[in-house]
Short mmCIF file of C-alpha atoms and ligand atoms in Angstrom, two decimals:
data_model
loop_
_atom_site.label_atom_id
_atom_site.label_comp_id
_atom_site.label_asym_id
_atom_site.label_seq_id
_atom_site.Cartn_x
_atom_site.Cartn_y
_atom_site.Cartn_z
CA MET A 182 17.42 -116.11 89.63
CA VAL A 183 15.10 -113.59 91.29
CA PRO A 184 11.65 -113.50 89.65
CA LEU A 185 12.06 -109.91 88.47
CA ILE A 186 15.25 -110.73 86.59
CA GLN A 187 13.69 -113.92 85.27
CA SER A 188 10.80 -111.99 83.74
CA LEU A 189 13.15 -109.31 82.37
CA VAL A 190 15.32 -111.90 80.67
CA LYS A 191 12.28 -113.67 79.28
CA LYS A 192 11.02 -110.39 77.85
CA HIS A 193 14.43 -109.69 76.37
CA LEU A 194 14.68 -113.10 74.70
CA GLU A 195 11.21 -112.68 73.25
CA ARG A 196 12.29 -109.35 71.85
CA LEU A 197 15.38 -110.89 70.25
CA ALA A 198 13.29 -113.69 68.77
CA ALA A 199 10.88 -111.10 67.32
CA GLU A 200 13.87 -109.40 65.69
CA ASP A 201 14.88 -112.75 64.18
CA VAL A 202 18.16 -112.87 66.07
CA ASN A 203 19.57 -116.37 65.78
CA LEU A 204 20.38 -117.43 69.32
CA ASP A 205 22.07 -120.76 68.51
CA ASP A 206 25.62 -120.76 69.75
CA PHE A 207 25.15 -117.04 70.17
CA ALA A 208 28.13 -116.08 72.37
CA PRO A 209 30.98 -117.21 70.03
CA LYS A 210 29.28 -115.47 67.11
CA VAL A 211 29.07 -112.26 69.12
CA ILE A 212 32.78 -112.51 69.93
CA GLU A 213 33.58 -112.76 66.21
CA LYS A 214 31.50 -109.65 65.56
CA ALA A 215 33.22 -107.85 68.42
CA LYS A 216 36.59 -108.60 66.79
CA ALA A 217 35.40 -107.08 63.52
CA LEU A 218 34.24 -104.02 65.44
CA GLN A 219 37.65 -103.76 67.06
CA GLU A 220 39.34 -103.63 63.64
CA ARG A 221 37.18 -100.71 62.59
CA PHE A 222 36.76 -98.53 65.70
CA SER A 223 38.92 -100.02 68.49
CA PRO A 224 36.38 -99.87 71.31
CA PHE A 225 37.91 -102.69 73.37
CA ILE A 226 40.99 -103.02 75.53
CA THR A 227 40.39 -106.76 75.91
CA ILE A 228 37.96 -109.04 74.09
CA ASN A 229 36.76 -112.00 76.14
CA GLU A 230 37.85 -114.52 73.49
CA LYS A 231 37.91 -117.47 75.86
CA LEU A 232 34.46 -116.50 77.09
CA ALA A 233 35.68 -116.74 80.64
CA SER A 234 32.36 -116.98 82.39
CA GLU A 235 32.11 -118.93 85.56
CA ASN A 236 30.24 -122.21 85.30
CA MET A 237 28.13 -121.06 82.44
CA PRO A 238 27.32 -123.40 79.59
CA ARG A 239 27.50 -121.66 76.24
CA HIS A 240 23.89 -122.27 75.36
CA VAL A 241 22.64 -120.10 78.22
CA MET A 242 24.79 -117.12 77.25
CA LYS A 243 22.28 -114.99 75.42
CA LEU A 244 22.69 -111.52 76.86
CA PRO A 245 25.90 -109.83 75.70
CA PHE A 246 27.35 -107.06 77.86
CA SER A 247 30.42 -104.97 77.28
CA VAL A 248 31.98 -103.72 80.48
CA LYS A 249 34.03 -100.60 81.08
CA ASP A 250 37.56 -101.64 81.94
CA ASN A 251 37.51 -100.18 85.46
CA ILE A 252 35.01 -102.82 86.63
CA CYS A 253 36.61 -106.02 87.92
CA THR A 254 35.86 -109.19 85.99
CA ARG A 255 37.06 -112.53 87.28
CA GLY A 256 39.50 -114.11 84.83
CA ILE A 257 39.37 -111.19 82.38
CA ARG A 258 42.12 -108.57 82.43
CA THR A 259 41.02 -105.27 83.99
CA THR A 260 43.32 -102.30 83.41
CA ALA A 261 41.20 -99.15 83.99
CA GLY A 262 42.94 -97.88 80.85
CA SER A 263 46.27 -97.67 82.70
CA LYS A 264 49.67 -99.24 82.00
CA ILE A 265 50.15 -99.74 85.73
CA LEU A 266 47.42 -102.41 85.67
CA GLU A 267 48.44 -104.01 82.36
CA PRO A 268 48.89 -107.55 83.74
CA TYR A 269 46.05 -107.41 86.30
CA VAL A 270 43.51 -110.24 86.08
CA PRO A 271 41.06 -109.92 89.00
CA PRO A 272 40.34 -113.05 91.02
CA PHE A 273 36.77 -111.81 91.65
CA ASP A 274 33.76 -110.25 89.97
CA ALA A 275 32.34 -106.85 90.83
CA THR A 276 28.79 -107.04 92.21
CA CYS A 277 27.29 -105.75 88.94
CA ILE A 278 29.11 -108.54 87.05
CA HIS A 279 27.60 -111.10 89.45
CA GLN A 280 24.20 -109.65 88.64
CA ILE A 281 24.86 -109.82 84.89
CA LYS A 282 25.92 -113.46 85.14
CA ASN A 283 22.91 -114.27 87.33
CA ALA A 284 20.70 -112.93 84.55
CA GLY A 285 22.37 -115.21 81.97
CA GLY A 286 24.53 -112.39 80.67
CA PHE A 287 28.11 -112.74 79.52
CA VAL A 288 30.96 -110.30 79.08
CA VAL A 289 31.94 -109.69 75.46
CA GLY A 290 34.89 -107.53 76.34
CA LYS A 291 36.30 -104.71 78.40
CA THR A 292 35.89 -101.31 76.85
CA MET A 293 38.32 -98.51 76.20
CA MET A 294 38.34 -95.61 78.66
CA ASP A 295 40.44 -92.67 79.75
CA GLU A 296 43.02 -93.84 82.27
CA PHE A 297 41.10 -94.28 85.58
CA GLY A 298 38.31 -92.16 84.04
CA PHE A 299 40.47 -89.02 83.72
CA GLY A 300 39.13 -87.43 80.56
CA THR A 301 36.21 -86.21 78.50
CA PHE A 302 37.08 -87.66 75.11
CA ALA A 303 38.46 -91.20 75.71
CA THR A 304 41.79 -90.07 74.31
CA ASN A 305 43.81 -90.43 77.56
CA CYS A 306 44.07 -94.22 77.45
CA ALA A 307 47.27 -96.28 77.46
CA TYR A 308 45.77 -98.71 74.92
CA GLY A 309 44.42 -96.45 72.16
CA ALA A 310 41.29 -94.41 71.54
CA PRO A 311 37.92 -95.55 70.19
CA LYS A 312 36.82 -93.91 66.94
CA ASN A 313 33.35 -92.45 66.58
CA PRO A 314 31.35 -94.87 64.38
CA ILE A 315 29.48 -91.96 62.79
CA ASP A 316 32.69 -90.19 61.74
CA PRO A 317 35.92 -92.01 62.63
CA THR A 318 37.95 -88.79 62.48
CA ARG A 319 36.04 -87.79 65.62
CA VAL A 320 36.22 -88.99 69.21
CA CYS A 321 33.53 -91.02 71.01
CA GLY A 322 33.66 -88.92 74.14
CA GLY A 323 34.76 -90.14 77.51
CA SER A 324 35.62 -91.49 79.71
CA SER A 325 33.29 -94.41 78.82
CA GLY A 326 34.12 -93.97 75.11
CA GLY A 327 34.53 -97.64 74.23
CA ALA A 328 31.18 -98.43 75.87
CA ALA A 329 29.32 -95.86 73.77
CA CYS A 330 31.22 -96.94 70.65
CA VAL A 331 30.07 -100.55 71.02
CA ALA A 332 26.52 -99.41 71.84
CA ALA A 333 26.44 -97.27 68.70
CA ALA A 334 28.14 -99.64 66.27
CA ALA A 335 27.46 -103.22 67.39
CA GLU A 336 25.38 -105.30 65.03
CA PHE A 337 24.47 -107.57 67.91
CA PRO A 338 22.02 -106.78 70.71
CA HIS A 339 24.04 -105.67 73.68
CA ILE A 340 24.18 -103.43 76.74
CA ALA A 341 27.26 -101.41 77.62
CA ILE A 342 28.06 -101.13 81.31
CA ALA A 343 29.64 -97.73 81.81
CA GLN A 344 30.55 -95.50 84.73
CA SER A 345 30.52 -91.81 85.51
CA THR A 346 32.26 -89.57 87.98
CA GLY A 347 31.65 -86.25 86.27
CA GLY A 348 29.81 -87.03 83.06
CA SER A 349 31.43 -90.11 81.59
CA ILE A 350 28.13 -91.67 80.58
CA THR A 351 26.32 -88.60 79.26
CA ALA A 352 29.25 -87.27 77.21
CA PRO A 353 29.93 -90.40 75.12
CA ALA A 354 26.19 -91.15 74.79
CA ALA A 355 25.62 -87.67 73.36
CA PHE A 356 28.60 -87.86 71.00
CA THR A 357 27.59 -91.25 69.57
CA GLY A 358 23.80 -90.86 69.39
CA THR A 359 23.13 -93.47 72.07
CA VAL A 360 21.21 -93.44 75.36
CA GLY A 361 23.14 -93.26 78.62
CA ILE A 362 21.64 -93.61 82.06
CA THR A 363 23.53 -92.51 85.17
CA PRO A 364 21.60 -93.66 88.26
CA THR A 365 21.25 -92.03 91.66
CA TYR A 366 24.47 -92.33 93.67
CA GLY A 367 24.30 -95.68 95.47
CA ARG A 368 21.70 -97.28 93.17
CA VAL A 369 24.31 -99.62 91.64
CA SER A 370 26.91 -101.17 93.91
CA ARG A 371 30.45 -99.84 93.52
CA TRP A 372 31.95 -103.02 94.92
CA GLY A 373 34.59 -104.16 92.45
CA LEU A 374 34.87 -100.77 90.73
CA ILE A 375 38.36 -99.32 90.50
CA ASP A 376 37.49 -96.00 92.02
CA TYR A 377 38.26 -92.56 90.65
CA ALA A 378 36.45 -90.30 93.17
CA ASN A 379 34.41 -92.39 95.61
CA SER A 380 31.92 -89.69 96.55
CA MET A 381 30.80 -89.36 92.92
CA ASP A 382 31.51 -92.66 91.12
CA ARG A 383 28.42 -94.32 89.68
CA ILE A 384 28.00 -97.34 87.46
CA GLY A 385 25.30 -97.07 84.77
CA ALA A 386 24.40 -98.28 81.31
CA ILE A 387 24.55 -97.18 77.68
CA GLY A 388 22.36 -98.69 74.96
CA LYS A 389 21.18 -98.06 71.43
CA CYS A 390 17.76 -97.13 72.79
CA VAL A 391 16.07 -96.26 76.08
CA TYR A 392 14.85 -99.83 76.49
CA ASP A 393 18.40 -101.26 76.40
CA ALA A 394 19.74 -98.71 78.88
CA ALA A 395 16.75 -99.31 81.17
CA LEU A 396 17.20 -103.09 80.95
CA GLY A 397 20.88 -102.73 81.83
CA LEU A 398 20.08 -100.61 84.86
CA SER A 399 17.34 -103.01 86.01
CA ILE A 400 19.82 -105.88 85.98
CA ILE A 401 22.77 -104.20 87.71
CA SER A 402 20.96 -102.10 90.35
CA GLY A 403 20.01 -103.19 93.84
CA TYR A 404 21.17 -103.11 97.43
CA ASP A 405 24.57 -104.61 98.16
CA PRO A 406 25.88 -105.03 101.72
CA MET A 407 29.42 -105.00 100.29
CA ASP A 408 29.07 -101.29 99.45
CA SER A 409 28.40 -99.14 102.50
CA THR A 410 26.96 -96.37 100.30
CA SER A 411 24.54 -98.72 98.56
CA LEU A 412 20.90 -97.54 98.49
CA ASN A 413 18.57 -99.84 100.36
CA ALA A 414 15.80 -99.68 97.77
CA PRO A 415 13.85 -102.48 96.11
CA LYS A 416 14.97 -103.72 92.71
CA THR A 417 12.90 -102.17 89.92
CA ASP A 418 12.06 -103.12 86.35
CA TYR A 419 12.75 -99.80 84.63
CA THR A 420 11.75 -101.16 81.22
CA ALA A 421 8.17 -101.40 82.53
CA LEU A 422 8.16 -97.63 83.00
CA LEU A 423 8.71 -96.97 79.31
CA GLY A 424 5.52 -95.54 77.91
CA SER A 425 4.13 -94.61 81.31
CA GLU A 426 2.16 -91.37 81.66
CA ILE A 427 4.11 -88.13 81.83
CA LYS A 428 1.04 -85.92 81.38
CA HIS A 429 1.54 -83.78 84.45
CA LEU A 430 5.31 -83.61 84.28
CA ARG A 431 6.85 -80.15 84.58
CA VAL A 432 10.24 -79.73 82.96
CA GLY A 433 12.64 -77.12 84.31
CA VAL A 434 14.86 -75.39 81.77
CA PRO A 435 17.83 -73.84 83.60
CA VAL A 436 18.93 -70.60 81.96
CA GLU A 437 22.56 -71.21 83.00
CA TYR A 438 22.77 -74.23 80.66
CA PHE A 439 21.57 -72.36 77.59
CA GLY A 440 24.17 -69.58 77.46
CA ALA A 441 26.35 -68.32 74.65
CA ASP A 442 28.95 -70.97 75.42
CA VAL A 443 26.77 -73.78 74.00
CA ASP A 444 26.52 -74.48 70.24
CA GLU A 445 23.40 -72.82 68.83
CA SER A 446 22.17 -75.95 67.07
CA ILE A 447 22.58 -78.06 70.24
CA LYS A 448 20.47 -75.57 72.22
CA ARG A 449 17.89 -75.47 69.43
CA ASN A 450 17.64 -79.26 69.28
CA ALA A 451 17.18 -79.44 73.05
CA LEU A 452 14.49 -76.75 73.08
CA ASP A 453 12.71 -78.33 70.09
CA MET A 454 12.68 -81.64 71.94
CA ILE A 455 11.21 -80.01 75.05
CA LYS A 456 8.52 -78.38 72.90
CA GLY A 457 7.90 -81.74 71.24
CA LEU A 458 7.14 -83.20 74.66
CA GLU A 459 4.19 -80.79 74.97
CA SER A 460 2.19 -83.25 72.85
CA PHE A 461 2.48 -85.66 75.80
CA GLY A 462 0.93 -83.09 78.12
CA VAL A 463 4.30 -81.99 79.50
CA THR A 464 4.74 -78.35 80.49
CA TRP A 465 7.96 -76.46 81.04
CA GLU A 466 9.26 -73.39 82.79
CA GLU A 467 12.58 -71.63 83.20
CA VAL A 468 14.47 -72.32 86.41
CA SER A 469 17.72 -70.91 87.73
CA LEU A 470 20.70 -72.76 89.17
CA PRO A 471 22.99 -69.80 89.84
CA SER A 472 25.99 -71.72 91.24
CA THR A 473 26.41 -73.71 88.02
CA LYS A 474 29.31 -71.47 87.07
CA TYR A 475 31.34 -72.70 90.04
CA ALA A 476 30.69 -76.38 89.40
CA ILE A 477 33.73 -77.08 87.20
CA SER A 478 36.19 -75.67 89.76
CA ALA A 479 34.52 -77.45 92.67
CA TYR A 480 34.24 -80.72 90.77
CA TYR A 481 37.87 -80.83 89.64
CA LEU A 482 39.17 -79.95 93.13
CA ILE A 483 37.08 -82.68 94.76
CA ALA A 484 37.64 -85.26 92.01
CA MET A 485 41.40 -84.71 91.94
CA SER A 486 41.66 -84.72 95.74
CA GLU A 487 39.90 -88.07 95.94
CA ALA A 488 41.76 -89.47 92.92
CA SER A 489 45.17 -88.56 94.29
CA THR A 490 44.54 -90.58 97.45
CA ASN A 491 43.00 -93.48 95.51
CA LEU A 492 45.99 -93.77 93.22
CA ALA A 493 48.31 -94.22 96.20
CA LYS A 494 47.26 -97.88 96.33
CA PHE A 495 49.08 -98.61 93.07
CA CYS A 496 52.39 -99.28 94.70
CA GLY A 497 53.77 -102.01 92.46
CA LEU A 498 53.86 -104.52 95.31
CA ARG A 499 50.47 -106.20 95.49
CA TYR A 500 49.15 -106.25 91.92
CA GLY A 501 49.73 -104.69 88.53
CA MET A 502 53.14 -103.71 87.25
CA GLU A 503 56.24 -104.42 89.30
CA GLY A 504 59.76 -103.07 89.04
CA PRO A 505 63.28 -104.07 90.15
CA LEU A 506 63.47 -103.83 93.93
CA ASP A 507 66.41 -101.48 94.23
CA GLY A 508 66.62 -98.31 96.30
CA ASN A 509 64.35 -97.53 99.22
CA TYR A 510 60.54 -97.69 99.14
CA GLU A 511 60.15 -94.08 98.14
CA GLN A 512 62.52 -94.46 95.23
CA TYR A 513 60.79 -97.66 94.18
CA PHE A 514 57.30 -96.09 94.18
CA ALA A 515 58.47 -92.93 92.42
CA GLN A 516 60.21 -94.86 89.69
CA LEU A 517 57.34 -97.27 89.14
CA ARG A 518 54.61 -94.64 89.10
CA GLY A 519 56.70 -92.29 87.01
CA LYS A 520 57.02 -95.02 84.42
CA TYR A 521 53.49 -96.40 84.32
CA PHE A 522 51.05 -93.56 85.12
CA GLY A 523 50.01 -91.43 82.14
CA GLU A 524 50.42 -87.67 81.93
CA GLU A 525 46.85 -86.83 83.01
CA ALA A 526 47.04 -89.18 86.02
CA LYS A 527 50.26 -87.47 87.13
CA ARG A 528 48.71 -84.03 86.69
CA ARG A 529 45.78 -85.05 88.88
CA ILE A 530 47.97 -86.56 91.60
CA ILE A 531 49.96 -83.33 91.80
CA LEU A 532 46.93 -81.01 91.77
CA GLY A 533 44.87 -83.20 94.11
CA THR A 534 47.73 -83.48 96.61
CA TYR A 535 48.24 -79.71 96.49
CA ALA A 536 44.55 -78.98 97.11
CA ARG A 537 44.57 -81.14 100.24
CA MET A 538 47.90 -79.91 101.66
CA SER A 539 47.80 -78.18 105.03
CA GLY A 540 47.69 -74.46 104.38
CA TYR A 541 45.72 -74.90 101.13
CA ARG A 542 43.02 -77.28 102.32
CA ASP A 543 40.66 -74.52 103.53
CA ALA A 544 41.14 -72.41 100.44
CA TYR A 545 40.62 -75.22 97.95
CA TYR A 546 39.24 -78.57 99.08
CA LEU A 547 36.97 -77.35 101.87
CA LYS A 548 35.73 -74.42 99.81
CA ALA A 549 34.90 -76.83 96.98
CA LEU A 550 32.83 -78.90 99.42
CA LYS A 551 30.88 -75.75 100.37
CA VAL A 552 30.18 -75.03 96.71
CA ARG A 553 29.02 -78.62 96.32
CA ALA A 554 26.54 -78.18 99.17
CA LYS A 555 25.25 -74.98 97.56
CA ILE A 556 24.77 -76.71 94.19
CA ILE A 557 22.85 -79.53 95.90
CA GLY A 558 20.66 -76.97 97.67
CA GLU A 559 19.82 -75.23 94.38
CA PHE A 560 18.83 -78.51 92.76
CA ARG A 561 16.61 -79.32 95.75
CA LYS A 562 14.90 -75.96 95.42
CA ALA A 563 14.34 -76.45 91.68
CA PHE A 564 12.82 -79.90 92.30
CA GLY A 565 10.29 -78.20 94.54
CA ARG A 566 8.83 -76.70 91.36
CA VAL A 567 9.63 -79.15 88.55
CA GLY A 568 9.80 -82.92 88.09
CA VAL A 569 12.87 -83.04 85.86
CA ILE A 570 15.46 -80.57 84.59
CA ALA A 571 16.45 -80.57 80.91
CA THR A 572 19.79 -79.36 79.56
CA PRO A 573 21.95 -79.97 76.51
CA SER A 574 24.07 -83.06 77.19
CA MET A 575 27.28 -81.47 75.95
CA PRO A 576 28.07 -77.92 74.76
CA ILE A 577 29.65 -79.16 71.50
CA ILE A 578 29.33 -82.04 69.04
CA ALA A 579 32.01 -84.76 69.11
CA PRO A 580 35.27 -83.00 68.22
CA ARG A 581 37.89 -84.37 65.81
CA PHE A 582 40.98 -86.01 67.29
CA ASP A 583 43.18 -83.14 66.09
CA GLU A 584 40.87 -80.60 67.76
CA VAL A 585 41.10 -82.43 71.09
CA LYS A 586 44.92 -82.42 70.90
CA LYS A 587 44.93 -78.63 70.73
CA LEU A 588 42.89 -78.14 73.93
CA THR A 589 44.70 -77.00 77.08
CA PRO A 590 43.76 -78.97 80.23
CA VAL A 591 41.59 -76.07 81.44
CA GLU A 592 39.75 -75.84 78.09
CA ASN A 593 39.27 -79.58 78.21
CA TYR A 594 37.87 -79.54 81.77
CA ALA A 595 35.44 -76.75 80.82
CA MET A 596 33.76 -79.13 78.35
CA ASP A 597 32.20 -80.90 81.34
CA ARG A 598 30.11 -77.91 82.41
CA MET A 599 26.77 -79.54 81.52
CA THR A 600 27.51 -82.77 83.37
CA VAL A 601 29.49 -82.08 86.55
CA PRO A 602 26.76 -80.32 88.60
CA SER A 603 24.43 -83.35 88.68
CA ASN A 604 27.41 -85.62 89.36
CA LEU A 605 28.44 -83.44 92.32
CA ALA A 606 24.88 -83.81 93.60
CA GLY A 607 24.61 -87.57 92.91
CA LEU A 608 21.38 -87.02 90.96
CA PRO A 609 20.25 -89.48 88.27
CA THR A 610 20.42 -88.39 84.62
CA ILE A 611 19.60 -89.75 81.21
CA SER A 612 21.05 -88.55 77.92
CA VAL A 613 19.00 -89.24 74.83
CA PRO A 614 19.54 -88.16 71.19
CA SER A 615 17.93 -84.80 70.36
CA GLY A 616 18.81 -84.49 66.66
CA THR A 617 21.93 -83.71 64.65
CA SER A 618 24.27 -80.85 63.95
CA SER A 619 26.73 -80.95 61.02
CA GLY A 620 25.82 -84.60 60.56
CA MET A 621 26.75 -85.51 64.14
CA PRO A 622 24.33 -86.49 66.90
CA THR A 623 23.38 -84.07 69.68
CA GLY A 624 21.99 -85.04 73.05
CA ILE A 625 19.52 -83.76 75.59
CA GLN A 626 20.13 -84.56 79.24
CA PHE A 627 17.35 -84.93 81.79
CA ILE A 628 18.31 -84.60 85.45
CA GLY A 629 15.90 -86.22 87.90
CA ASN A 630 15.42 -85.89 91.63
CA TYR A 631 16.95 -88.63 93.82
CA GLU A 632 15.69 -92.12 92.97
CA GLN A 633 13.55 -90.82 90.09
CA GLU A 634 15.15 -92.97 87.38
CA GLY A 635 11.67 -94.19 86.42
CA THR A 636 10.58 -90.68 85.43
CA LEU A 637 13.78 -90.27 83.41
CA VAL A 638 13.11 -93.50 81.52
CA ALA A 639 9.53 -92.41 80.81
CA VAL A 640 10.51 -88.96 79.54
CA ALA A 641 13.42 -90.32 77.48
CA GLY A 642 11.05 -92.87 75.94
CA ALA A 643 8.75 -90.00 74.95
CA CYS A 644 11.76 -88.23 73.35
CA GLU A 645 12.37 -91.30 71.20
CA GLN A 646 8.83 -90.95 69.92
CA VAL A 647 9.22 -87.21 69.29
N1 LIG B 1084 35.68 -85.50 82.33
C1 LIG B 1084 35.54 -85.68 83.72
C2 LIG B 1084 36.89 -85.91 84.36
O1 LIG B 1084 37.85 -86.01 83.66
C3 LIG B 1084 34.60 -86.78 84.05
C4 LIG B 1084 35.12 -88.13 83.76
C5 LIG B 1084 34.36 -89.23 84.42
O2 LIG B 1084 33.16 -89.12 84.66
N2 LIG B 1084 35.04 -90.33 84.70
O3 LIG B 1084 37.00 -85.99 85.54
#
């Protein structure tokens, strides 16, 4: 175990002991609690009942992690929320799972998610939908909905490993009153992640508090030669940055994120939180990110284009579901995918393929890439003036299941307008609770410059105190 992880784990165990958590035969007890949680809110697709954890004696398993079901876990079924992967049990661990196990962590279960990450509410899953622990008639948010659900409701200390392409950590964290950290693109290895859109996919962590999310990130981050986009940066203990000085921090408040299309009380909570930070010596100013309005269109074109090529690997020959081998290859693939992909996956394959077709490529895909470059440029300019940018995490509170059903796909996609710009840019973000509205939690999102996760942890820690 590397010394940094050793000291982190030691600190964590001391914290548990101080909270009087009984660590004797801890793992099986946690599994029992996870089962009870499943009965109430259904956050899991698979619970790791056998505690499949390579060569690990039970007495060392003291750090429970839930893992989003698109991250490969050796010996534990990994479906990415899709029927097409229903029988798939990976023969290997993703890099972040290796890191968890190296730190004495164990996997409690694989959490519910929108199929391949295609959704904002965790309602597009082949295995059910997690219920919001604060009001079970409402959704948890997606696509890492199960992760946030466990983080919010678990009565055992735990870190939820989640993943975002366009906001899948911030959205569920905001809807469930938890803390979600989405690191700089490349900070956490994507090796072993079932990809949605490779140029944006990021693995991160959700916890009950900033400390838990920061601990999760400290454990899973680090350079990995198996991922060619991995950041070659030293491993950091982000928990040590909690409570660090933010006296000279300047917060940028982008006018485009505080428009009429965001719930009044959510904007008020965010602004009150920013004002509350003044007592830490923080100052703020308005900034402008004018291309924000094009982010949804650019994001969905790029995300769907990448997703439609990624999904081509599910051919029913190598892993996952199989079918009767009649007809030619084309007929076989069409029949198998028609049967096992969900409606949203099919929609994205069709739209993504269209956007990349010759004749349309310039008008859609390439134009979206230009918008992406413009959005990145505007963020860079803003970070010339301010240290972090603060926005509401989501424009609405967690909707009820019946409200989500009524949304058209375009209305649904528009819900991501607070989260997709930073995901297009690969910038780190943290979502932290900012208050409540109609009894439901609201979130404030801080966007940091590249590799500035430490500042995000420090400012989010200050928010907890406010
Ligand atoms: N809601 C967005 C989408 O459906 C983002 C989801 C994600 O980050 N996986 O693409």
